[in-house]
Short mmCIF file of C-alpha atoms and ligand atoms in Angstrom, two decimals:
data_model
loop_
_atom_site.label_atom_id
_atom_site.label_comp_id
_atom_site.label_asym_id
_atom_site.label_seq_id
_atom_site.Cartn_x
_atom_site.Cartn_y
_atom_site.Cartn_z
CA MET O 1 -12.44 12.61 -2.15
CA ASP O 2 -13.56 9.61 -4.04
CA MET O 3 -15.16 6.67 -2.72
CA SER O 4 -14.68 3.02 -2.89
CA SER O 5 -11.54 2.72 -1.60
CA SER O 6 -11.29 6.26 -1.66
CA HIS O 7 -12.63 9.49 -1.13
CA TYR O 8 -16.07 10.53 -0.06
CA SER O 9 -16.24 11.26 3.52
CA GLN O 10 -17.94 12.30 6.63
CA CYS O 11 -16.18 15.61 6.32
CA GLU O 12 -17.02 16.21 2.73
CA HIS O 13 -20.40 17.77 3.18
CA ASP O 14 -21.39 20.02 0.39
CA ASP O 15 -21.73 23.05 2.66
CA GLU O 16 -18.20 22.71 3.91
CA TYR O 17 -16.94 22.40 0.37
CA LYS O 18 -18.79 25.52 -0.68
CA LYS O 19 -17.11 27.52 2.06
CA ASP O 20 -13.71 26.53 0.70
CA ASP O 21 -13.82 28.25 -2.60
CA GLN O 22 -16.31 30.50 -4.26
CA ASN O 23 -15.30 29.35 -7.75
CA ASP O 24 -15.92 25.75 -6.84
CA SER O 25 -19.23 26.77 -5.39
CA ASP O 26 -20.23 28.56 -8.59
CA MET O 27 -19.25 25.51 -10.58
CA LEU O 28 -21.34 23.21 -8.39
CA THR O 29 -24.34 25.47 -8.70
CA ALA O 30 -24.16 25.10 -12.47
CA LEU O 31 -24.10 21.28 -12.35
CA SER O 32 -27.06 18.90 -12.26
CA LYS O 33 -27.39 17.19 -8.92
CA GLU O 34 -29.12 14.12 -7.54
CA LYS O 35 -29.56 12.61 -4.10
CA GLY O 36 -26.20 11.32 -2.89
CA TRP O 37 -25.48 7.92 -1.37
CA ILE O 38 -23.89 9.28 1.78
CA THR O 39 -23.32 12.92 0.96
CA GLU O 40 -26.31 15.14 0.44
CA TYR O 41 -25.85 15.29 -3.33
CA LEU O 42 -23.88 13.80 -6.19
CA TYR O 43 -23.10 16.18 -9.06
CA GLN O 44 -22.94 15.41 -12.76
CA TYR O 45 -19.61 16.60 -14.07
CA LYS O 46 -18.79 15.84 -17.73
CA SER O 47 -21.34 13.00 -17.86
CA PHE O 48 -20.26 11.24 -14.65
CA TRP O 49 -21.51 11.54 -11.06
CA PHE O 50 -19.18 12.65 -8.30
CA THR O 51 -19.01 14.10 -4.83
CA PRO O 52 -17.72 17.67 -4.84
CA ALA O 53 -14.41 16.45 -3.43
CA ALA O 54 -14.07 13.84 -6.16
CA ILE O 55 -14.58 16.52 -8.83
CA LYS O 56 -11.72 18.40 -7.25
CA GLY O 57 -9.60 15.23 -7.40
CA VAL O 58 -10.29 14.81 -11.12
CA GLN O 59 -9.46 18.44 -11.83
CA LYS O 60 -6.24 18.37 -9.81
CA ALA O 61 -5.15 15.17 -11.54
CA GLN O 62 -5.81 16.75 -14.92
CA GLN O 63 -3.91 19.90 -13.99
CA ARG O 64 -0.92 18.39 -12.24
CA PHE O 65 -0.27 14.79 -13.26
CA GLU O 66 2.48 14.21 -15.78
CA ALA O 67 2.47 10.51 -16.58
CA GLN O 68 5.76 8.95 -17.57
CA SER O 69 6.11 6.26 -20.14
CA ILE O 70 6.69 3.43 -17.68
CA ASP O 71 3.95 4.37 -15.20
CA ILE O 72 1.20 1.88 -14.43
CA LEU O 73 -2.35 2.96 -13.63
CA LEU O 74 -4.83 0.55 -12.07
CA ALA O 75 -8.29 1.86 -13.02
CA THR O 76 -11.48 0.61 -11.43
CA PHE O 77 -15.05 1.49 -10.74
CA PRO O 78 -15.37 1.62 -6.94
CA LYS O 79 -15.85 -1.76 -5.27
CA SER O 80 -14.59 -3.78 -8.22
CA GLY O 81 -11.61 -5.25 -6.39
CA THR O 82 -9.22 -2.27 -6.30
CA THR O 83 -7.74 -3.36 -2.97
CA TRP O 84 -7.04 -6.87 -4.25
CA PHE O 85 -5.51 -5.73 -7.53
CA LYS O 86 -3.39 -3.12 -5.76
CA ALA O 87 -1.91 -5.97 -3.72
CA LEU O 88 -1.46 -8.16 -6.80
CA ILE O 89 0.19 -5.48 -8.94
CA PHE O 90 2.40 -4.31 -6.08
CA SER O 91 3.62 -7.87 -5.42
CA LEU O 92 4.03 -8.64 -9.09
CA MET O 93 6.06 -5.55 -9.90
CA ASN O 94 8.21 -5.69 -6.77
CA ARG O 95 8.89 -9.41 -6.62
CA ASP O 96 12.63 -8.92 -7.10
CA ARG O 97 12.77 -6.53 -4.15
CA PHE O 98 10.88 -8.35 -1.42
CA ASP O 99 10.91 -11.75 0.16
CA PHE O 100 7.47 -13.28 0.76
CA SER O 101 8.26 -13.99 4.42
CA SER O 102 8.89 -10.32 5.20
CA HIS O 103 6.78 -8.71 2.51
CA PRO O 104 5.52 -5.11 2.97
CA LEU O 105 1.95 -6.36 2.43
CA LEU O 106 2.21 -8.24 5.73
CA THR O 107 2.46 -4.95 7.62
CA LYS O 108 1.01 -2.35 5.23
CA GLY O 109 -2.46 -2.15 3.74
CA PRO O 110 -2.73 -2.42 -0.07
CA HIS O 111 -3.86 1.22 -0.18
CA ASP O 112 -0.61 2.23 1.51
CA CYS O 113 1.35 0.37 -1.14
CA ILE O 114 -0.37 1.94 -4.17
CA PRO O 115 -2.08 5.30 -3.61
CA PHE O 116 -4.95 6.80 -5.56
CA LEU O 117 -3.73 9.31 -8.13
CA GLU O 118 -6.61 11.69 -7.38
CA SER O 119 -5.75 11.64 -3.65
CA ILE O 120 -1.99 11.84 -3.67
CA ILE O 121 -1.80 14.48 -6.40
CA GLN O 122 -3.48 16.96 -4.04
CA ASP O 123 -0.35 17.11 -1.90
CA GLU O 124 2.67 17.92 -4.05
CA THR O 125 5.22 16.80 -1.43
CA SER O 126 3.59 13.42 -0.83
CA TYR O 127 3.28 12.89 -4.55
CA GLN O 128 6.94 13.69 -5.27
CA ASP O 129 8.09 11.56 -2.33
CA TYR O 130 6.01 8.67 -3.56
CA ARG O 131 7.32 8.98 -7.13
CA ILE O 132 10.89 8.85 -5.85
CA SER O 133 10.17 5.91 -3.54
CA CYS O 134 8.84 3.72 -6.32
CA SER O 135 11.14 4.93 -9.06
CA PRO O 136 11.48 4.12 -11.89
CA ARG O 137 7.98 2.64 -12.38
CA CYS O 138 5.30 4.58 -10.59
CA LEU O 139 2.27 2.50 -9.60
CA LEU O 140 -0.97 4.41 -9.10
CA ALA O 141 -4.66 3.62 -8.91
CA THR O 142 -7.65 5.66 -9.99
CA HIS O 143 -11.42 5.67 -10.24
CA ILE O 144 -11.37 8.48 -12.81
CA PRO O 145 -13.43 7.65 -15.93
CA TYR O 146 -11.40 7.05 -19.08
CA SER O 147 -12.59 10.22 -20.82
CA LEU O 148 -11.47 12.36 -17.87
CA LEU O 149 -7.99 10.91 -17.38
CA PRO O 150 -5.15 13.45 -17.44
CA ALA O 151 -3.99 14.03 -21.02
CA SER O 152 -0.47 12.78 -20.27
CA VAL O 153 -1.81 9.30 -19.47
CA MET O 154 -2.95 9.03 -23.06
CA SER O 155 0.04 10.70 -24.68
CA SER O 156 2.69 8.79 -22.71
CA GLY O 157 3.54 5.13 -22.99
CA SER O 158 2.08 4.46 -19.54
CA LYS O 159 -0.11 1.39 -19.16
CA ILE O 160 -3.62 1.04 -17.78
CA VAL O 161 -5.03 -2.08 -16.13
CA TYR O 162 -8.82 -1.90 -15.81
CA VAL O 163 -10.69 -4.28 -13.53
CA PHE O 164 -14.34 -4.99 -14.26
CA ARG O 165 -16.64 -6.65 -11.75
CA GLU O 166 -20.12 -8.09 -12.26
CA THR O 167 -22.75 -5.33 -11.94
CA LYS O 168 -24.94 -6.75 -9.17
CA ASP O 169 -22.00 -7.52 -6.89
CA VAL O 170 -20.62 -4.02 -7.51
CA LEU O 171 -23.92 -2.45 -6.47
CA VAL O 172 -24.19 -4.57 -3.32
CA SER O 173 -20.55 -4.00 -2.37
CA ASN O 174 -20.99 -0.24 -2.81
CA TRP O 175 -24.11 -0.26 -0.68
CA HIS O 176 -22.37 -2.08 2.17
CA TYR O 177 -19.37 0.20 2.00
CA MET O 178 -21.48 3.35 2.02
CA LYS O 179 -23.38 2.12 5.05
CA LYS O 180 -20.07 1.71 6.88
CA LEU O 181 -19.06 5.24 6.03
CA SER O 182 -22.41 6.84 6.40
CA VAL O 183 -22.82 9.88 8.50
CA LYS O 184 -25.09 9.60 11.49
CA ASP O 185 -27.17 12.62 10.63
CA LEU O 186 -28.09 11.34 7.18
CA PRO O 187 -31.28 9.30 6.90
CA SER O 188 -30.96 5.52 6.59
CA PHE O 189 -30.20 4.24 3.11
CA PRO O 190 -32.11 1.09 2.11
CA ILE O 191 -30.76 -1.04 -0.73
CA GLU O 192 -33.88 -0.26 -2.77
CA ASP O 193 -32.81 3.40 -2.86
CA ALA O 194 -29.27 2.40 -3.84
CA PHE O 195 -30.70 0.20 -6.59
CA ASP O 196 -32.84 3.00 -8.04
CA LEU O 197 -29.96 5.48 -8.04
CA PHE O 198 -27.50 2.95 -9.47
CA CYS O 199 -29.88 2.05 -12.33
CA LYS O 200 -30.14 5.76 -13.17
CA GLY O 201 -26.35 5.87 -13.29
CA VAL O 202 -26.21 7.95 -10.12
CA SER O 203 -23.43 6.47 -8.00
CA HIS O 204 -19.90 7.58 -7.22
CA TYR O 205 -18.07 7.70 -10.58
CA GLY O 206 -21.19 6.33 -12.28
CA PRO O 207 -22.83 5.49 -14.55
CA PHE O 208 -21.16 2.14 -13.90
CA TRP O 209 -21.81 0.96 -17.46
CA ASP O 210 -20.27 4.05 -19.10
CA HIS O 211 -17.22 3.77 -16.85
CA ALA O 212 -16.68 0.15 -17.88
CA SER O 213 -17.53 0.48 -21.56
CA ASP O 214 -15.14 3.40 -22.15
CA TYR O 215 -12.21 1.42 -20.75
CA TRP O 216 -13.35 -1.71 -22.55
CA LYS O 217 -13.45 0.07 -25.91
CA ALA O 218 -10.03 1.58 -25.21
CA SER O 219 -8.66 -1.90 -24.49
CA LEU O 220 -9.99 -3.14 -27.83
CA GLU O 221 -8.61 -0.16 -29.72
CA ASN O 222 -5.24 -0.15 -27.99
CA PRO O 223 -4.52 -3.55 -26.41
CA ASP O 224 -0.87 -2.71 -25.68
CA LYS O 225 -1.96 0.28 -23.65
CA VAL O 226 -5.09 -0.89 -21.83
CA LEU O 227 -5.63 -4.36 -20.36
CA PHE O 228 -9.20 -5.23 -19.39
CA LEU O 229 -9.45 -7.87 -16.65
CA THR O 230 -12.35 -9.11 -14.56
CA TYR O 231 -12.67 -9.79 -10.85
CA GLU O 232 -14.45 -13.05 -11.59
CA ASN O 233 -11.69 -14.40 -13.85
CA MET O 234 -9.06 -13.54 -11.27
CA LYS O 235 -11.12 -15.50 -8.75
CA LYS O 236 -11.64 -18.44 -11.11
CA ASP O 237 -8.14 -18.77 -12.50
CA PRO O 238 -5.68 -16.50 -10.70
CA ILE O 239 -2.57 -18.18 -12.14
CA VAL O 240 -3.65 -17.64 -15.75
CA CYS O 241 -4.86 -14.10 -15.05
CA LEU O 242 -1.75 -13.06 -13.17
CA THR O 243 0.50 -14.51 -15.85
CA LYS O 244 -1.39 -12.46 -18.45
CA LEU O 245 -1.09 -9.36 -16.28
CA ALA O 246 2.66 -9.93 -15.86
CA LYS O 247 3.13 -10.23 -19.62
CA PHE O 248 1.16 -7.03 -20.24
CA LEU O 249 3.30 -5.17 -17.70
CA ASP O 250 6.53 -6.52 -19.24
CA LYS O 251 7.28 -8.55 -16.11
CA THR O 252 6.85 -12.06 -17.48
CA PHE O 253 7.67 -14.86 -15.07
CA CYS O 254 10.92 -16.60 -16.01
CA LEU O 255 11.48 -20.37 -15.89
CA GLU O 256 13.21 -20.21 -12.55
CA GLU O 257 10.29 -18.26 -11.09
CA GLU O 258 7.91 -20.83 -12.50
CA ARG O 259 9.91 -23.58 -10.82
CA GLU O 260 9.84 -21.66 -7.56
CA GLU O 261 6.09 -21.14 -7.93
CA VAL O 262 6.36 -17.37 -7.54
CA VAL O 263 2.93 -16.81 -9.15
CA GLN O 264 1.36 -19.13 -6.61
CA GLU O 265 3.12 -17.24 -3.79
CA ILE O 266 1.69 -13.93 -5.02
CA VAL O 267 -1.81 -15.40 -5.32
CA LYS O 268 -1.55 -16.75 -1.77
CA LEU O 269 -0.17 -13.51 -0.33
CA CYS O 270 -2.96 -11.44 -1.92
CA SER O 271 -5.81 -13.85 -1.28
CA PHE O 272 -8.84 -12.57 0.59
CA GLU O 273 -8.22 -15.12 3.32
CA ASN O 274 -4.64 -14.01 3.88
CA LEU O 275 -5.11 -10.24 3.58
CA SER O 276 -8.20 -10.20 5.78
CA SER O 277 -6.42 -12.19 8.49
CA LEU O 278 -3.55 -9.71 8.84
CA GLU O 279 -3.60 -7.36 11.78
CA ILE O 280 -2.92 -4.33 9.61
CA ASN O 281 -6.09 -5.04 7.65
CA GLN O 282 -8.14 -5.74 10.75
CA THR O 283 -7.17 -2.77 12.89
CA GLY O 284 -5.33 -0.37 10.56
CA VAL O 285 -6.77 2.84 9.17
CA GLN O 286 -6.23 4.32 5.74
CA HIS O 287 -5.83 8.11 5.74
CA PHE O 288 -6.79 9.27 2.28
CA SER O 289 -6.66 12.92 3.22
CA PRO O 290 -6.47 14.95 6.44
CA GLN O 291 -10.27 14.92 6.53
CA PHE O 292 -10.98 11.41 5.38
CA SER O 293 -9.98 8.07 6.82
CA VAL O 294 -11.39 4.56 6.39
CA GLU O 295 -10.70 1.48 8.48
CA ASN O 296 -8.84 -1.08 6.37
CA ARG O 297 -11.30 -3.83 7.29
CA HIS O 298 -14.02 -2.05 5.29
CA PHE O 299 -12.08 -2.87 2.11
CA LEU O 300 -12.21 -6.60 2.82
CA ARG O 301 -15.82 -7.56 3.44
CA LYS O 302 -16.68 -10.96 1.91
CA GLY O 303 -14.70 -11.14 -1.31
CA GLN O 304 -17.13 -13.51 -3.00
CA VAL O 305 -18.74 -13.79 -6.40
CA GLY O 306 -22.55 -13.69 -6.27
CA ASP O 307 -23.14 -12.15 -2.85
CA TRP O 308 -25.82 -9.98 -4.49
CA ARG O 309 -28.23 -12.91 -4.01
CA ASN O 310 -28.27 -12.22 -0.29
CA HIS O 311 -29.42 -8.64 -0.80
CA LEU O 312 -31.31 -8.17 -4.07
CA THR O 313 -34.50 -9.86 -5.22
CA VAL O 314 -34.35 -12.04 -8.35
CA GLU O 315 -36.45 -9.40 -10.15
CA ARG O 316 -34.04 -6.60 -9.30
CA GLY O 317 -31.15 -8.85 -10.35
CA GLU O 318 -32.82 -9.43 -13.72
CA GLN O 319 -33.43 -5.72 -14.17
CA LEU O 320 -29.74 -5.00 -13.65
CA ASP O 321 -28.74 -7.84 -15.97
CA GLU O 322 -30.98 -6.40 -18.67
CA ILE O 323 -29.38 -2.96 -18.41
CA THR O 324 -25.94 -4.57 -18.47
CA ARG O 325 -26.86 -6.61 -21.57
CA GLN O 326 -28.04 -3.48 -23.36
CA LYS O 327 -25.18 -1.20 -22.34
CA LEU O 328 -22.29 -3.64 -22.44
CA CYS O 329 -23.42 -5.66 -25.42
CA GLY O 330 -20.51 -7.83 -26.53
CA LEU O 331 -18.73 -7.64 -23.19
CA VAL O 332 -21.13 -9.77 -21.17
P1 LIG T 401 -17.37 -7.33 -1.25
O1 LIG T 401 -17.99 -6.10 -0.64
O2 LIG T 401 -18.29 -7.98 -2.25
O3 LIG T 401 -16.86 -8.29 -0.24
P2 LIG T 401 -12.56 -2.19 -3.73
O4 LIG T 401 -11.23 -2.70 -3.31
O5 LIG T 401 -12.59 -1.77 -5.17
O6 LIG T 401 -13.04 -1.16 -2.79
O7 LIG T 401 -13.53 -3.43 -3.71
C1 LIG T 401 -13.88 -4.03 -2.49
C2 LIG T 401 -14.43 -5.38 -2.79
O8 LIG T 401 -13.37 -6.26 -3.14
C3 LIG T 401 -15.11 -5.98 -1.57
O9 LIG T 401 -16.11 -6.85 -2.09
C4 LIG T 401 -13.95 -6.74 -0.96
O10 LIG T 401 -14.33 -7.73 -0.03
C5 LIG T 401 -13.31 -7.33 -2.20
N1 LIG T 401 -11.91 -7.73 -1.97
C6 LIG T 401 -10.98 -7.04 -1.30
N2 LIG T 401 -9.83 -7.74 -1.25
C7 LIG T 401 -10.06 -8.90 -1.91
C8 LIG T 401 -9.25 -10.04 -2.19
N3 LIG T 401 -8.00 -10.14 -1.76
N4 LIG T 401 -9.80 -11.03 -2.91
C9 LIG T 401 -11.07 -10.96 -3.33
N5 LIG T 401 -11.89 -9.91 -3.09
C10 LIG T 401 -11.39 -8.88 -2.38
#
């Protein structure tokens, strides 16, 4: 269903979706639609743009998910570093359980370690099994915008970690990812088209700026509940960032762990260089649903800050910066 790391797919053509359920079809007909990135259309549902399958994921999460007070939700806009932060949070929270030499992340992809809420909630048995397996603290990820999160996330004591990534790199990363997933019978998708749609807010879970600003405001209003981190800061100073993340999640590193350089071990384990060199991330496949799978290697492309320069003109970069300045005034 979503995208980034998630859920739009070759099999999620609008026509197929319409066959599934007349009510869904009626709902789609009532929504505004725009040209999709790899599906025929994206639909505007409650101010954000989604594939039909992603709308279903949001609705199912709202209907079924009962957050518990100690749950942790990693929230991201697609292509903001979800895969990396899944690995980091999984290692951080489970550091008492696993040795670094035989760590699950050496043989399992980060998306196998922390599932997407909007994917796993669609299969009650998988969801319950997962909850039991990671009891007591359930780790989940989501691309759902803040205003559309299930009510229990807000009413429970669960914590949200939001990861923000620089706009131009997010656009370029999304474009690359979509090209990898694109369906052969859809016309080619030049970056200029992606740029125009992205600027209009039309991208999976977009507008990007609204997605980020809602979580950012929530983090300012409720800093014990929502932590706002950036991809770039984690790149620049992973030790400081990870230590802050550990404190927020009530898993502060103790003196002995500091002596044993546990933070450094986590940073090394989850680094782009290490994860992308592992066989599971080179040849493995992530099955998000029976209809939708993505090769793990598509989640680890370059992992750099500033790759946009290789794909966007300076003028287009400035245009995006200007929108970001206007919409995220105070954040950037
Ligand atoms: P690029 O396409 O710029 O390389 P997501 O996980 O939200 O789908 O985001 C994917 C982006 O995060 C890709 O960016 C990917 O390469 C990058 N990424 C994945 N793992 C990473 C890691 N361990 N360290 C840094 N960046 C990583």
